[in-house]
């Protein structure tokens, strides 16, 4: 179980402090415009998981919104390990956010000389209910209404919020997004299908987030001789799949067994899902033991 101390300690602009004391200007552009980027990274046994990959994506997101990276990788690592230690270690979900900071007034144009706001917090990483893994979850297909740079992990998440709520309203676990003829990803996850024992996921590009979990699943598949390729998926490909999975840092790999009310494959998690979960858990155990990040 997570060993989070109470109240949680957060990092804000150079200061570690109790969550309830952290304050930020109402002119911060994160608050006014959603002008910033973020990362969510799991921590297992006090060890940040896939730290280098998360920091690389953070750097790409910052470059994508024309913001400087406030720290180099070593400085980020020191900051994050300090945050983890101050929150008791164990299994945590670390959230970090960088915004363009507060300008002198509310103006869309970049402010001159504003200093960025850097925020990080750690929360307990709660395992997904076992029933989700044993029976699978349901998802709905909804139109992807987001912008054209979904590869940037921006804090401007209103479209994702509305899409996810459509899933909640339908009693489903996740919304799977459809743009034109193709499935892009989930509202907060990437998508994989299994077709005749071959794993398929959409290629990276501006219309989906390059998920760290997605990449690890691809890596594990390649290392274990599981046939895999990247291809655009139509809604029919997804409906007719033998297996359908969602991936994300906090949810890991989740089998979808009902899509828009109809069963996927046998209606139960499939054999390749179970195999990949075993590989994923074994990889996590190594990371927990400090042997991999
Ligand atoms: C839109 C979207 N796609 C994919 C993912 C999965 O990314 P990761 O595996 O890095 O958590 C997320 C995670 O929150 C997401 O918000």
XYZ file of C-alpha atoms and ligand atoms in Angstrom:
309
model
C 0.000 0.000 0.000
C 1.171 3.584 -0.569
C 3.035 5.100 2.339
C 1.825 8.642 1.720
C 2.322 10.997 4.637
C -0.420 13.411 5.571
C -0.725 16.246 4.623
C 1.112 15.603 1.348
C 4.179 17.698 0.616
C 4.154 19.366 -2.782
C 6.809 21.251 -4.714
C 5.921 24.705 -5.986
C 8.416 27.124 -7.510
C 11.456 26.072 -5.539
C 9.734 25.307 -2.231
C 8.607 21.991 -0.727
C 5.540 22.756 1.347
C 2.307 21.222 2.648
C -0.339 20.933 -0.074
C -2.784 23.174 1.775
C -0.249 26.007 1.895
C 0.703 26.034 -1.797
C -0.475 29.242 -3.501
C -0.294 30.536 -7.044
C -1.248 33.804 -8.753
C -4.675 34.033 -10.393
C -2.809 35.599 -13.309
C -0.914 32.355 -13.854
C -1.434 31.391 -17.478
C -2.113 27.829 -16.460
C -5.213 29.114 -14.639
C -6.260 31.660 -17.282
C -5.456 29.820 -20.516
C -4.420 26.261 -19.698
C -1.040 27.435 -21.010
C 1.231 24.683 -19.768
C 2.180 21.028 -19.955
C 2.256 18.132 -17.523
C 3.378 14.588 -16.859
C 2.005 11.762 -14.732
C 4.543 9.170 -13.695
C 4.110 6.096 -11.530
C 6.536 5.368 -8.713
C 6.991 1.753 -7.571
C 8.719 1.039 -4.275
C 9.993 4.621 -4.254
C 11.493 4.287 -7.766
C 10.171 6.608 -10.502
C 9.119 4.363 -13.406
C 10.404 5.175 -16.893
C 11.761 8.488 -15.638
C 13.971 9.174 -18.674
C 11.043 8.552 -21.030
C 8.714 10.848 -19.082
C 11.360 13.585 -18.976
C 11.971 13.233 -22.705
C 8.246 13.619 -23.410
C 8.098 16.587 -21.015
C 10.924 18.225 -22.982
C 9.052 17.607 -26.241
C 5.829 19.014 -24.787
C 7.639 22.150 -23.567
C 9.273 22.608 -26.969
C 5.838 22.082 -28.559
C 4.414 25.078 -26.661
C 7.609 27.142 -27.056
C 8.536 27.075 -23.371
C 12.033 26.558 -22.032
C 12.616 23.505 -19.855
C 13.193 24.941 -16.368
C 15.507 22.051 -15.372
C 17.848 19.545 -16.908
C 17.171 15.821 -16.411
C 19.454 15.555 -13.383
C 17.734 18.492 -11.661
C 14.314 16.966 -12.394
C 15.446 13.653 -10.995
C 16.737 15.229 -7.772
C 13.495 17.197 -7.394
C 11.260 14.185 -8.026
C 13.213 11.808 -5.793
C 13.088 14.417 -3.052
C 9.301 14.739 -3.514
C 8.902 10.960 -3.372
C 11.023 10.720 -0.197
C 9.109 13.557 1.473
C 5.881 11.697 0.756
C 6.993 8.420 2.280
C 8.114 6.558 -0.855
C 6.229 3.374 -1.735
C 3.841 3.312 -4.703
C 2.848 6.793 -5.814
C 1.547 8.693 -8.785
C 3.632 11.810 -9.380
C 2.039 14.711 -11.214
C 4.206 17.537 -12.480
C 3.197 20.647 -14.315
C 5.028 23.565 -15.911
C 3.096 26.663 -16.985
C 4.232 29.805 -18.775
C 3.809 31.635 -15.448
C 1.980 34.845 -14.568
C 2.035 37.842 -16.893
C 1.262 41.431 -15.793
C -2.282 41.151 -17.177
C -4.552 38.826 -19.145
C -3.155 38.850 -22.659
C -3.055 35.844 -24.963
C 0.392 36.778 -26.317
C 3.397 35.342 -24.450
C 4.360 37.656 -21.545
C 7.864 39.115 -21.630
C 10.088 38.082 -18.744
C 7.490 36.031 -16.825
C 8.944 33.176 -14.794
C 7.437 29.770 -15.326
C 5.457 28.034 -12.604
C 6.675 24.563 -11.698
C 4.479 22.341 -9.584
C 4.775 18.699 -8.554
C 2.752 16.526 -6.207
C 2.556 12.865 -5.258
C -0.639 10.918 -4.579
C -1.222 7.310 -3.572
C -1.117 5.020 -6.593
C -4.158 2.849 -6.100
C -4.210 -0.442 -7.995
C -7.087 -0.914 -10.420
C -9.870 -3.127 -9.013
C -9.018 -6.775 -9.733
C -12.441 -7.321 -11.307
C -11.433 -4.992 -14.160
C -8.510 -7.262 -14.949
C -10.525 -10.467 -14.612
C -13.670 -9.432 -16.460
C -12.553 -6.427 -18.473
C -14.190 -3.013 -18.736
C -16.631 -1.361 -21.109
C -15.910 1.544 -23.448
C -17.874 3.759 -25.808
C -16.869 5.209 -29.173
C -17.085 8.996 -29.332
C -16.051 11.639 -31.822
C -12.579 13.029 -31.134
C -13.218 16.764 -30.758
C -9.673 17.714 -29.691
C -7.181 19.996 -31.445
C -4.491 18.997 -33.941
C -1.554 18.642 -31.484
C -2.660 15.817 -29.223
C 0.983 14.669 -29.086
C 1.686 17.574 -26.689
C 0.739 16.683 -23.119
C -0.899 20.012 -22.442
C -2.875 20.892 -19.310
C -5.588 22.283 -21.613
C -7.775 19.228 -21.125
C -11.326 20.495 -21.555
C -12.019 18.311 -24.595
C -10.666 15.240 -22.759
C -12.789 16.151 -19.733
C -15.948 16.353 -21.855
C -15.087 13.132 -23.696
C -14.371 11.232 -20.512
C -17.636 12.471 -19.022
C -19.450 11.014 -22.034
C -18.029 7.644 -20.991
C -19.052 8.178 -17.365
C -22.563 9.221 -18.430
C -22.824 6.020 -20.480
C -21.657 3.944 -17.480
C -18.433 3.064 -19.334
C -14.819 3.009 -18.141
C -13.334 4.931 -21.059
C -14.209 6.846 -24.218
C -12.411 5.572 -27.318
C -11.946 8.461 -29.726
C -12.751 8.420 -33.419
C -11.489 11.069 -35.832
C -12.878 10.694 -39.345
C -12.538 7.019 -40.222
C -9.940 6.197 -37.563
C -9.645 5.442 -33.885
C -6.975 7.658 -32.341
C -6.719 6.700 -28.648
C -8.748 6.790 -25.420
C -9.674 10.027 -23.621
C -6.795 9.266 -21.216
C -5.203 6.120 -22.657
C -3.745 4.524 -25.807
C -5.441 1.725 -27.715
C -4.236 -1.722 -28.820
C -6.128 -4.450 -30.620
C -5.273 -8.117 -31.105
C -6.167 -9.565 -34.499
C -5.322 -13.174 -35.238
C -2.597 -13.209 -32.558
C -1.022 -9.968 -33.874
C -0.934 -6.861 -31.699
C -1.762 -3.611 -33.514
C -1.682 -0.025 -32.283
C -2.049 3.254 -34.205
C 1.245 4.916 -35.226
C 2.409 7.990 -33.331
C 1.615 11.365 -34.840
C 0.018 14.700 -33.974
C -3.398 13.163 -33.268
C -2.464 11.023 -30.282
C -0.306 11.158 -27.177
C 2.904 9.119 -27.418
C 2.086 7.071 -24.319
C 4.941 5.849 -22.166
C 2.959 2.691 -21.382
C 2.211 2.210 -25.086
C 5.920 2.313 -25.833
C 6.699 -0.154 -23.048
C 4.061 -2.584 -24.339
C 5.580 -2.306 -27.831
C 9.050 -2.861 -26.335
C 7.922 -5.909 -24.326
C 6.144 -7.370 -27.352
C 9.270 -7.001 -29.512
C 11.559 -8.423 -26.813
C 9.280 -11.453 -26.359
C 8.613 -12.251 -30.017
C 4.958 -11.242 -29.890
C 4.021 -10.113 -33.407
C 3.202 -6.416 -33.363
C 2.832 -3.622 -35.858
C 1.601 -0.057 -36.055
C -1.377 0.649 -38.293
C -4.308 3.016 -38.450
C -7.399 1.350 -36.997
C -10.943 1.862 -38.233
C -13.900 1.537 -35.890
C -14.647 -1.769 -37.636
C -11.110 -3.018 -36.858
C -11.751 -2.227 -33.224
C -15.249 -3.720 -33.108
C -14.063 -6.931 -34.821
C -10.897 -7.294 -32.728
C -10.196 -10.521 -30.821
C -8.930 -8.384 -27.936
C -8.967 -4.670 -27.197
C -6.711 -3.031 -24.585
C -6.193 0.429 -23.131
C -2.848 1.521 -21.704
C -1.815 4.320 -19.372
C 0.760 4.936 -16.647
C -1.734 4.692 -13.806
C -4.051 2.047 -15.314
C -1.239 -0.030 -16.878
C -3.007 -2.363 -19.353
C -6.776 -2.768 -19.164
C -8.798 -5.205 -21.268
C -11.942 -3.788 -22.881
C -14.482 -6.582 -23.209
C -17.565 -4.549 -24.121
C -17.573 -1.791 -26.741
C -20.712 0.301 -27.225
C -22.731 -2.511 -25.614
C -21.356 -5.334 -27.806
C -18.780 -7.936 -26.715
C -15.201 -7.822 -27.960
C -13.970 -11.302 -28.908
C -15.242 -13.822 -26.371
C -16.386 -11.033 -24.043
C -13.595 -11.874 -21.586
C -9.932 -10.782 -21.338
C -7.915 -12.765 -23.874
C -4.747 -14.882 -23.656
C -2.456 -12.210 -25.114
C -3.693 -9.732 -22.507
C -2.765 -12.130 -19.723
C 0.640 -12.774 -21.272
C 1.383 -9.061 -21.668
C 0.239 -8.314 -18.108
C 2.656 -10.966 -16.800
C 5.489 -9.394 -18.792
C 4.488 -5.928 -17.600
C 4.335 -6.982 -13.946
C 7.729 -8.714 -14.214
C 9.183 -5.519 -15.689
C 7.625 -3.478 -12.867
C 9.114 -5.830 -10.273
C 12.581 -5.213 -11.710
C 11.954 -1.465 -11.589
C 10.706 -1.734 -8.021
C 13.943 -3.487 -7.122
C 15.868 -0.590 -8.671
C 17.111 -2.725 -11.600
C 15.322 -0.726 -14.295
C 13.508 2.577 -14.427
C -4.911 11.308 -24.103
C -4.006 10.302 -23.491
N -3.514 9.314 -24.250
C -2.693 8.376 -23.754
C -2.334 8.379 -22.406
C -1.418 7.316 -21.871
O -0.129 7.837 -21.688
P 0.882 7.235 -20.628
O 1.020 5.773 -20.946
O 2.128 7.971 -20.843
O 0.284 7.437 -19.272
C -2.819 9.391 -21.574
C -2.432 9.435 -20.165
O -2.945 10.169 -19.387
C -3.660 10.383 -22.130
O -4.139 11.379 -21.374
